[in-house]
């Protein structure tokens, strides 16, 4: 039985063993760099004293290291159920919580069975359907349609903003935009998400005015798929000197966890088999191709930086392979 370290359930639960990520285990000097080559691989840890939920969270969250000195010693133990452990860490990511669990905890309540094979069903983009459509005049163009998509096993509702006539013979200009509350809504200067979204909407609208059609997919995959709370934890680590990739890895989370199969399914439902993709990210091009989308053209999409996001943009270029000009 596993109990998430980040939970308000069963406050009296405790265990002498925890499941954490390899990246976090490497930070704690429990594995070597070779063993931590896969940052979000599971590692089983035993403590000298039982972990309660407060101690478990302090062990799991590197952003708390300075506030809560760790009590050791800890040691890594052989893991005899790697598939179940990997599934648990992936479920934590999907839930947007820390990838850390108490193992066989006392006073944890009734166990809920889960088969690691069930993860495949959660990741099936073919379950996505069109749930609703409506006209939505926006600042970029009064002639816009919003299309909402929903899956039977995922509470996230993705949307597409469609400009122009999908019956056009021209491949649509398409932008995949992943949700960013801080940038899209609050005007954060730490990233370029808000300006990118606004520019993409205007580019798609201009494409429609020129006789073609444009699509902006708004994917509910905050923080490149790690969720809002974990993204803010990564921000805290960035404040003390880590870059975007390093911060995610120290949290035991992937630096890229978005599911582009969802985007491919959305495009399929919109009737867009071949697209002109607005991106500077070659990995995004490759991911869509692998999901069956024909990329007729890659269209650069870049905006000026500011003093607060210069390092963020440099990290995208130097560590994520973005083709920044």
mmCIF file of C-alpha atoms in Angstrom:
data_model
loop_
_atom_site.group_PDB
_atom_site.id
_atom_site.type_symbol
_atom_site.label_atom_id
_atom_site.label_comp_id
_atom_site.label_asym_id
_atom_site.label_seq_id
_atom_site.Cartn_x
_atom_site.Cartn_y
_atom_site.Cartn_z
ATOM 1 C CA UNK A 1 0.000 0.000 0.000
ATOM 2 C CA UNK A 2 1.236 3.495 -0.866
ATOM 3 C CA UNK A 3 0.122 6.795 0.659
ATOM 4 C CA UNK A 4 1.100 10.110 -0.989
ATOM 5 C CA UNK A 5 3.417 12.182 1.176
ATOM 6 C CA UNK A 6 1.490 15.281 0.170
ATOM 7 C CA UNK A 7 -1.986 14.684 1.560
ATOM 8 C CA UNK A 8 -4.306 15.721 4.349
ATOM 9 C CA UNK A 9 -5.692 12.179 4.634
ATOM 10 C CA UNK A 10 -4.671 9.900 7.513
ATOM 11 C CA UNK A 11 -2.626 12.461 9.481
ATOM 12 C CA UNK A 12 -1.467 9.753 11.895
ATOM 13 C CA UNK A 13 -0.002 7.570 9.149
ATOM 14 C CA UNK A 14 3.668 6.664 9.405
ATOM 15 C CA UNK A 15 6.146 4.321 7.776
ATOM 16 C CA UNK A 16 9.831 3.443 7.950
ATOM 17 C CA UNK A 17 10.034 3.361 4.129
ATOM 18 C CA UNK A 18 9.361 5.926 1.429
ATOM 19 C CA UNK A 19 9.256 5.886 -2.340
ATOM 20 C CA UNK A 20 10.908 8.915 -3.964
ATOM 21 C CA UNK A 21 12.455 9.823 -7.312
ATOM 22 C CA UNK A 22 16.033 9.082 -8.315
ATOM 23 C CA UNK A 23 16.757 12.805 -8.711
ATOM 24 C CA UNK A 24 15.693 13.494 -5.143
ATOM 25 C CA UNK A 25 17.594 10.430 -3.915
ATOM 26 C CA UNK A 26 20.737 11.694 -5.658
ATOM 27 C CA UNK A 27 20.333 15.071 -3.923
ATOM 28 C CA UNK A 28 20.190 13.211 -0.603
ATOM 29 C CA UNK A 29 23.340 11.246 -1.584
ATOM 30 C CA UNK A 30 21.428 7.949 -1.516
ATOM 31 C CA UNK A 31 22.307 6.988 -5.094
ATOM 32 C CA UNK A 32 25.128 7.918 -7.427
ATOM 33 C CA UNK A 33 24.823 9.989 -10.602
ATOM 34 C CA UNK A 34 24.705 6.901 -12.785
ATOM 35 C CA UNK A 35 21.762 5.516 -10.837
ATOM 36 C CA UNK A 36 20.066 8.902 -11.071
ATOM 37 C CA UNK A 37 20.488 9.139 -14.848
ATOM 38 C CA UNK A 38 16.726 8.689 -15.126
ATOM 39 C CA UNK A 39 15.633 11.514 -12.764
ATOM 40 C CA UNK A 40 12.062 10.334 -12.196
ATOM 41 C CA UNK A 41 12.849 6.636 -11.724
ATOM 42 C CA UNK A 42 11.598 5.281 -8.364
ATOM 43 C CA UNK A 43 13.897 4.721 -5.401
ATOM 44 C CA UNK A 44 12.925 2.982 -2.143
ATOM 45 C CA UNK A 45 14.304 4.687 0.976
ATOM 46 C CA UNK A 46 14.397 3.533 4.606
ATOM 47 C CA UNK A 47 14.731 5.950 7.504
ATOM 48 C CA UNK A 48 16.263 5.406 10.921
ATOM 49 C CA UNK A 49 12.948 6.512 12.420
ATOM 50 C CA UNK A 50 9.416 6.237 10.991
ATOM 51 C CA UNK A 51 8.310 9.005 8.671
ATOM 52 C CA UNK A 52 5.102 10.809 9.572
ATOM 53 C CA UNK A 53 3.488 12.976 6.881
ATOM 54 C CA UNK A 54 5.364 16.122 7.934
ATOM 55 C CA UNK A 55 8.741 14.362 7.843
ATOM 56 C CA UNK A 56 7.825 12.650 4.580
ATOM 57 C CA UNK A 57 7.001 15.930 2.891
ATOM 58 C CA UNK A 58 10.237 17.496 4.118
ATOM 59 C CA UNK A 59 12.147 14.582 2.609
ATOM 60 C CA UNK A 60 10.213 14.849 -0.664
ATOM 61 C CA UNK A 61 10.275 18.597 -1.306
ATOM 62 C CA UNK A 62 13.704 20.177 -1.960
ATOM 63 C CA UNK A 63 12.229 23.671 -1.688
ATOM 64 C CA UNK A 64 11.840 22.979 2.068
ATOM 65 C CA UNK A 65 15.427 21.871 2.654
ATOM 66 C CA UNK A 66 16.589 25.093 4.287
ATOM 67 C CA UNK A 67 13.508 25.372 6.491
ATOM 68 C CA UNK A 68 13.466 21.736 7.656
ATOM 69 C CA UNK A 69 16.901 20.148 8.173
ATOM 70 C CA UNK A 70 16.573 16.462 7.371
ATOM 71 C CA UNK A 71 16.847 13.829 10.069
ATOM 72 C CA UNK A 72 18.837 10.811 8.974
ATOM 73 C CA UNK A 73 20.402 8.552 8.328
ATOM 74 C CA UNK A 74 18.578 7.235 5.264
ATOM 75 C CA UNK A 75 19.536 4.403 2.949
ATOM 76 C CA UNK A 76 18.299 3.127 -0.401
ATOM 77 C CA UNK A 77 16.936 -0.421 -0.496
ATOM 78 C CA UNK A 78 16.351 -2.913 -3.345
ATOM 79 C CA UNK A 79 13.042 -2.329 -5.095
ATOM 80 C CA UNK A 80 11.225 -5.558 -5.929
ATOM 81 C CA UNK A 81 8.140 -3.956 -7.531
ATOM 82 C CA UNK A 82 9.552 -1.420 -10.043
ATOM 83 C CA UNK A 83 6.498 -1.337 -12.345
ATOM 84 C CA UNK A 84 4.119 -0.492 -9.518
ATOM 85 C CA UNK A 85 6.580 2.079 -8.153
ATOM 86 C CA UNK A 86 6.977 3.779 -11.537
ATOM 87 C CA UNK A 87 3.196 3.845 -11.938
ATOM 88 C CA UNK A 88 2.837 5.486 -8.537
ATOM 89 C CA UNK A 89 5.247 8.284 -9.433
ATOM 90 C CA UNK A 90 3.436 8.832 -12.730
ATOM 91 C CA UNK A 91 0.075 9.004 -10.938
ATOM 92 C CA UNK A 92 1.548 11.623 -8.613
ATOM 93 C CA UNK A 93 2.613 13.689 -11.613
ATOM 94 C CA UNK A 94 -0.840 13.401 -13.190
ATOM 95 C CA UNK A 95 -2.370 14.530 -9.902
ATOM 96 C CA UNK A 96 0.038 17.464 -9.639
ATOM 97 C CA UNK A 97 1.502 16.378 -6.290
ATOM 98 C CA UNK A 98 5.013 15.568 -5.114
ATOM 99 C CA UNK A 99 6.337 12.207 -6.405
ATOM 100 C CA UNK A 100 6.756 10.670 -2.964
ATOM 101 C CA UNK A 101 4.865 7.999 -1.016
ATOM 102 C CA UNK A 102 4.855 6.301 2.363
ATOM 103 C CA UNK A 103 5.169 2.544 1.797
ATOM 104 C CA UNK A 104 2.881 0.174 3.723
ATOM 105 C CA UNK A 105 2.073 2.900 6.268
ATOM 106 C CA UNK A 106 0.434 2.248 9.600
ATOM 107 C CA UNK A 107 -2.946 3.935 10.289
ATOM 108 C CA UNK A 108 -3.411 4.797 6.617
ATOM 109 C CA UNK A 109 -6.943 3.511 6.194
ATOM 110 C CA UNK A 110 -8.238 1.176 3.531
ATOM 111 C CA UNK A 111 -6.019 0.462 0.523
ATOM 112 C CA UNK A 112 -7.354 1.158 -2.980
ATOM 113 C CA UNK A 113 -6.142 -1.328 -5.626
ATOM 114 C CA UNK A 114 -4.517 -0.017 -8.799
ATOM 115 C CA UNK A 115 -2.988 -1.991 -11.656
ATOM 116 C CA UNK A 116 0.013 -0.296 -13.349
ATOM 117 C CA UNK A 117 -1.497 -1.386 -16.678
ATOM 118 C CA UNK A 118 -4.377 1.026 -16.005
ATOM 119 C CA UNK A 119 -2.038 3.917 -16.788
ATOM 120 C CA UNK A 120 -2.275 3.051 -20.484
ATOM 121 C CA UNK A 121 -6.001 3.765 -20.405
ATOM 122 C CA UNK A 122 -5.411 7.138 -18.765
ATOM 123 C CA UNK A 123 -2.976 8.069 -21.534
ATOM 124 C CA UNK A 124 -5.243 7.060 -24.443
ATOM 125 C CA UNK A 125 -5.931 10.238 -26.485
ATOM 126 C CA UNK A 126 -8.640 8.478 -28.491
ATOM 127 C CA UNK A 127 -10.963 8.902 -25.499
ATOM 128 C CA UNK A 128 -10.990 12.637 -26.205
ATOM 129 C CA UNK A 129 -14.186 13.915 -27.841
ATOM 130 C CA UNK A 130 -15.649 17.260 -28.865
ATOM 131 C CA UNK A 131 -17.888 18.299 -25.961
ATOM 132 C CA UNK A 132 -19.136 21.738 -27.092
ATOM 133 C CA UNK A 133 -18.722 24.456 -29.721
ATOM 134 C CA UNK A 134 -19.644 28.131 -29.722
ATOM 135 C CA UNK A 135 -18.839 31.439 -31.371
ATOM 136 C CA UNK A 136 -16.377 33.453 -29.323
ATOM 137 C CA UNK A 137 -15.381 36.931 -30.536
ATOM 138 C CA UNK A 138 -11.921 37.722 -29.154
ATOM 139 C CA UNK A 139 -9.621 40.714 -29.359
ATOM 140 C CA UNK A 140 -7.667 39.133 -32.214
ATOM 141 C CA UNK A 141 -10.812 38.641 -34.317
ATOM 142 C CA UNK A 142 -14.573 38.798 -33.883
ATOM 143 C CA UNK A 143 -14.878 35.779 -36.191
ATOM 144 C CA UNK A 144 -13.688 32.973 -33.925
ATOM 145 C CA UNK A 145 -15.078 29.650 -32.788
ATOM 146 C CA UNK A 146 -14.157 27.918 -29.547
ATOM 147 C CA UNK A 147 -14.246 24.115 -29.461
ATOM 148 C CA UNK A 148 -14.043 22.305 -26.120
ATOM 149 C CA UNK A 149 -12.716 18.754 -25.741
ATOM 150 C CA UNK A 150 -13.184 16.348 -22.873
ATOM 151 C CA UNK A 151 -12.219 12.780 -22.034
ATOM 152 C CA UNK A 152 -14.221 10.330 -19.951
ATOM 153 C CA UNK A 153 -11.268 9.715 -17.619
ATOM 154 C CA UNK A 154 -9.652 13.161 -17.386
ATOM 155 C CA UNK A 155 -11.123 16.238 -15.728
ATOM 156 C CA UNK A 156 -8.962 18.613 -17.771
ATOM 157 C CA UNK A 157 -10.948 20.337 -20.535
ATOM 158 C CA UNK A 158 -8.809 21.397 -23.496
ATOM 159 C CA UNK A 159 -9.988 23.982 -26.014
ATOM 160 C CA UNK A 160 -9.227 25.089 -29.549
ATOM 161 C CA UNK A 161 -9.759 28.571 -30.954
ATOM 162 C CA UNK A 162 -10.485 28.283 -34.654
ATOM 163 C CA UNK A 163 -10.225 31.209 -37.063
ATOM 164 C CA UNK A 164 -11.410 31.009 -40.674
ATOM 165 C CA UNK A 165 -12.979 28.183 -42.663
ATOM 166 C CA UNK A 166 -11.641 24.642 -42.013
ATOM 167 C CA UNK A 167 -12.766 23.742 -45.534
ATOM 168 C CA UNK A 168 -9.859 25.798 -46.920
ATOM 169 C CA UNK A 169 -7.418 23.871 -49.109
ATOM 170 C CA UNK A 170 -4.499 25.410 -47.207
ATOM 171 C CA UNK A 171 -2.910 23.647 -44.276
ATOM 172 C CA UNK A 172 -3.899 25.573 -41.147
ATOM 173 C CA UNK A 173 -1.465 27.661 -39.152
ATOM 174 C CA UNK A 174 -1.433 25.934 -35.759
ATOM 175 C CA UNK A 175 -0.039 26.869 -32.386
ATOM 176 C CA UNK A 176 0.055 24.470 -29.418
ATOM 177 C CA UNK A 177 -0.104 26.535 -26.244
ATOM 178 C CA UNK A 178 0.165 24.863 -22.860
ATOM 179 C CA UNK A 179 -1.758 26.479 -20.016
ATOM 180 C CA UNK A 180 0.251 28.951 -17.922
ATOM 181 C CA UNK A 181 -1.854 30.670 -15.281
ATOM 182 C CA UNK A 182 0.978 32.934 -14.167
ATOM 183 C CA UNK A 183 1.867 34.063 -17.679
ATOM 184 C CA UNK A 184 -1.466 33.898 -19.528
ATOM 185 C CA UNK A 185 -3.653 35.438 -16.813
ATOM 186 C CA UNK A 186 -1.452 37.173 -14.247
ATOM 187 C CA UNK A 187 1.085 38.733 -16.618
ATOM 188 C CA UNK A 188 4.163 37.011 -15.181
ATOM 189 C CA UNK A 189 7.490 38.222 -16.544
ATOM 190 C CA UNK A 190 9.289 34.990 -15.589
ATOM 191 C CA UNK A 191 8.255 33.379 -18.900
ATOM 192 C CA UNK A 192 7.099 34.436 -22.355
ATOM 193 C CA UNK A 193 3.819 32.488 -22.318
ATOM 194 C CA UNK A 194 1.365 35.383 -22.184
ATOM 195 C CA UNK A 195 2.872 37.321 -25.097
ATOM 196 C CA UNK A 196 3.272 34.074 -27.073
ATOM 197 C CA UNK A 197 -0.416 33.265 -26.652
ATOM 198 C CA UNK A 198 -1.508 36.751 -27.700
ATOM 199 C CA UNK A 199 0.790 36.716 -30.735
ATOM 200 C CA UNK A 200 -0.430 33.247 -31.736
ATOM 201 C CA UNK A 201 -4.079 34.345 -31.625
ATOM 202 C CA UNK A 202 -3.341 37.332 -33.844
ATOM 203 C CA UNK A 203 -1.274 35.205 -36.247
ATOM 204 C CA UNK A 204 -4.102 32.659 -36.551
ATOM 205 C CA UNK A 205 -6.618 35.456 -37.128
ATOM 206 C CA UNK A 206 -4.391 37.007 -39.804
ATOM 207 C CA UNK A 207 -4.151 33.637 -41.528
ATOM 208 C CA UNK A 208 -7.943 33.510 -41.705
ATOM 209 C CA UNK A 209 -8.120 37.033 -43.116
ATOM 210 C CA UNK A 210 -5.689 35.952 -45.853
ATOM 211 C CA UNK A 211 -8.051 33.174 -46.962
ATOM 212 C CA UNK A 212 -6.699 30.286 -44.922
ATOM 213 C CA UNK A 213 -7.470 29.162 -41.397
ATOM 214 C CA UNK A 214 -5.682 29.147 -38.096
ATOM 215 C CA UNK A 215 -5.961 27.173 -34.872
ATOM 216 C CA UNK A 216 -4.668 27.788 -31.365
ATOM 217 C CA UNK A 217 -4.886 24.714 -29.152
ATOM 218 C CA UNK A 218 -5.015 25.602 -25.467
ATOM 219 C CA UNK A 219 -3.797 22.502 -23.626
ATOM 220 C CA UNK A 220 -4.515 22.135 -19.924
ATOM 221 C CA UNK A 221 -0.981 20.980 -19.146
ATOM 222 C CA UNK A 222 0.262 23.588 -16.696
ATOM 223 C CA UNK A 223 3.987 23.757 -16.047
ATOM 224 C CA UNK A 224 4.859 21.523 -19.022
ATOM 225 C CA UNK A 225 2.665 18.858 -17.473
ATOM 226 C CA UNK A 226 3.763 18.974 -13.802
ATOM 227 C CA UNK A 227 0.875 21.127 -12.540
ATOM 228 C CA UNK A 228 0.613 24.600 -11.014
ATOM 229 C CA UNK A 229 1.721 23.794 -7.449
ATOM 230 C CA UNK A 230 4.797 21.892 -8.599
ATOM 231 C CA UNK A 231 5.590 24.671 -11.061
ATOM 232 C CA UNK A 232 5.592 27.164 -8.192
ATOM 233 C CA UNK A 233 7.845 24.830 -6.193
ATOM 234 C CA UNK A 234 10.191 24.869 -9.186
ATOM 235 C CA UNK A 235 10.019 28.680 -9.203
ATOM 236 C CA UNK A 236 11.187 28.661 -5.592
ATOM 237 C CA UNK A 237 14.183 26.555 -6.550
ATOM 238 C CA UNK A 238 14.904 28.886 -9.457
ATOM 239 C CA UNK A 239 14.990 31.769 -6.991
ATOM 240 C CA UNK A 240 18.016 30.161 -5.305
ATOM 241 C CA UNK A 241 19.909 29.592 -8.550
ATOM 242 C CA UNK A 242 18.658 26.477 -10.346
ATOM 243 C CA UNK A 243 17.530 26.720 -13.959
ATOM 244 C CA UNK A 244 14.164 25.423 -15.197
ATOM 245 C CA UNK A 245 15.413 21.922 -16.038
ATOM 246 C CA UNK A 246 17.425 21.542 -12.823
ATOM 247 C CA UNK A 247 14.483 22.680 -10.678
ATOM 248 C CA UNK A 248 12.119 20.104 -12.170
ATOM 249 C CA UNK A 249 14.664 17.342 -11.789
ATOM 250 C CA UNK A 250 15.380 18.188 -8.155
ATOM 251 C CA UNK A 251 11.644 17.849 -7.523
ATOM 252 C CA UNK A 252 11.853 14.412 -9.127
ATOM 253 C CA UNK A 253 9.680 15.518 -12.040
ATOM 254 C CA UNK A 254 10.255 15.416 -15.803
ATOM 255 C CA UNK A 255 11.382 18.667 -17.405
ATOM 256 C CA UNK A 256 8.942 17.808 -20.234
ATOM 257 C CA UNK A 257 5.780 15.918 -19.260
ATOM 258 C CA UNK A 258 3.250 17.212 -21.777
ATOM 259 C CA UNK A 259 1.135 14.742 -23.746
ATOM 260 C CA UNK A 260 1.181 15.835 -27.384
ATOM 261 C CA UNK A 261 -0.980 12.871 -28.360
ATOM 262 C CA UNK A 262 -3.865 14.944 -26.987
ATOM 263 C CA UNK A 263 -3.012 17.755 -29.387
ATOM 264 C CA UNK A 264 -2.854 15.323 -32.303
ATOM 265 C CA UNK A 265 -6.298 13.979 -31.408
ATOM 266 C CA UNK A 266 -7.714 17.513 -31.195
ATOM 267 C CA UNK A 267 -6.351 18.313 -34.639
ATOM 268 C CA UNK A 268 -7.819 15.091 -35.996
ATOM 269 C CA UNK A 269 -11.250 15.987 -34.630
ATOM 270 C CA UNK A 270 -10.945 19.443 -36.202
ATOM 271 C CA UNK A 271 -10.103 17.892 -39.568
ATOM 272 C CA UNK A 272 -6.506 19.168 -39.661
ATOM 273 C CA UNK A 273 -4.364 16.336 -41.033
ATOM 274 C CA UNK A 274 -1.504 18.539 -42.227
ATOM 275 C CA UNK A 275 -0.465 21.708 -40.375
ATOM 276 C CA UNK A 276 1.932 24.601 -40.474
ATOM 277 C CA UNK A 277 3.185 24.507 -36.888
ATOM 278 C CA UNK A 278 4.192 27.667 -35.055
ATOM 279 C CA UNK A 279 7.047 26.609 -32.783
ATOM 280 C CA UNK A 280 10.750 26.933 -32.074
ATOM 281 C CA UNK A 281 10.807 23.502 -30.441
ATOM 282 C CA UNK A 282 11.985 20.649 -32.718
ATOM 283 C CA UNK A 283 10.872 18.113 -30.095
ATOM 284 C CA UNK A 284 7.298 19.349 -30.466
ATOM 285 C CA UNK A 285 7.526 18.828 -34.232
ATOM 286 C CA UNK A 286 8.841 15.293 -33.716
ATOM 287 C CA UNK A 287 6.151 14.492 -31.119
ATOM 288 C CA UNK A 288 3.321 15.535 -33.426
ATOM 289 C CA UNK A 289 4.832 13.618 -36.330
ATOM 290 C CA UNK A 290 5.060 10.520 -34.142
ATOM 291 C CA UNK A 291 1.372 10.964 -33.292
ATOM 292 C CA UNK A 292 0.438 10.971 -36.981
ATOM 293 C CA UNK A 293 0.260 14.691 -37.784
ATOM 294 C CA UNK A 294 1.898 15.831 -41.025
ATOM 295 C CA UNK A 295 4.004 18.952 -40.480
ATOM 296 C CA UNK A 296 3.946 20.864 -43.762
ATOM 297 C CA UNK A 297 6.065 23.688 -42.351
ATOM 298 C CA UNK A 298 7.623 24.850 -39.112
ATOM 299 C CA UNK A 299 6.879 28.528 -38.598
ATOM 300 C CA UNK A 300 9.176 30.338 -36.119
ATOM 301 C CA UNK A 301 7.409 31.910 -33.148
ATOM 302 C CA UNK A 302 9.576 34.131 -30.992
ATOM 303 C CA UNK A 303 9.078 37.311 -28.987
ATOM 304 C CA UNK A 304 11.571 39.637 -27.291
ATOM 305 C CA UNK A 305 12.703 38.735 -23.802
ATOM 306 C CA UNK A 306 12.807 40.862 -20.674
ATOM 307 C CA UNK A 307 15.239 41.098 -17.750
ATOM 308 C CA UNK A 308 13.211 38.544 -15.762
ATOM 309 C CA UNK A 309 13.044 35.766 -18.364
ATOM 310 C CA UNK A 310 16.428 35.991 -20.083
ATOM 311 C CA UNK A 311 17.750 32.934 -18.239
ATOM 312 C CA UNK A 312 14.505 31.036 -18.891
ATOM 313 C CA UNK A 313 14.824 31.666 -22.635
ATOM 314 C CA UNK A 314 18.509 30.725 -22.580
ATOM 315 C CA UNK A 315 17.669 27.448 -20.818
ATOM 316 C CA UNK A 316 15.090 26.628 -23.499
ATOM 317 C CA UNK A 317 17.761 27.238 -26.127
ATOM 318 C CA UNK A 318 20.730 25.563 -24.448
ATOM 319 C CA UNK A 319 19.097 22.640 -22.605
ATOM 320 C CA UNK A 320 15.790 22.017 -24.385
ATOM 321 C CA UNK A 321 17.039 22.585 -27.936
ATOM 322 C CA UNK A 322 14.708 25.451 -28.853
ATOM 323 C CA UNK A 323 15.732 27.274 -32.022
ATOM 324 C CA UNK A 324 15.849 30.795 -30.627
ATOM 325 C CA UNK A 325 17.091 33.499 -32.941
#
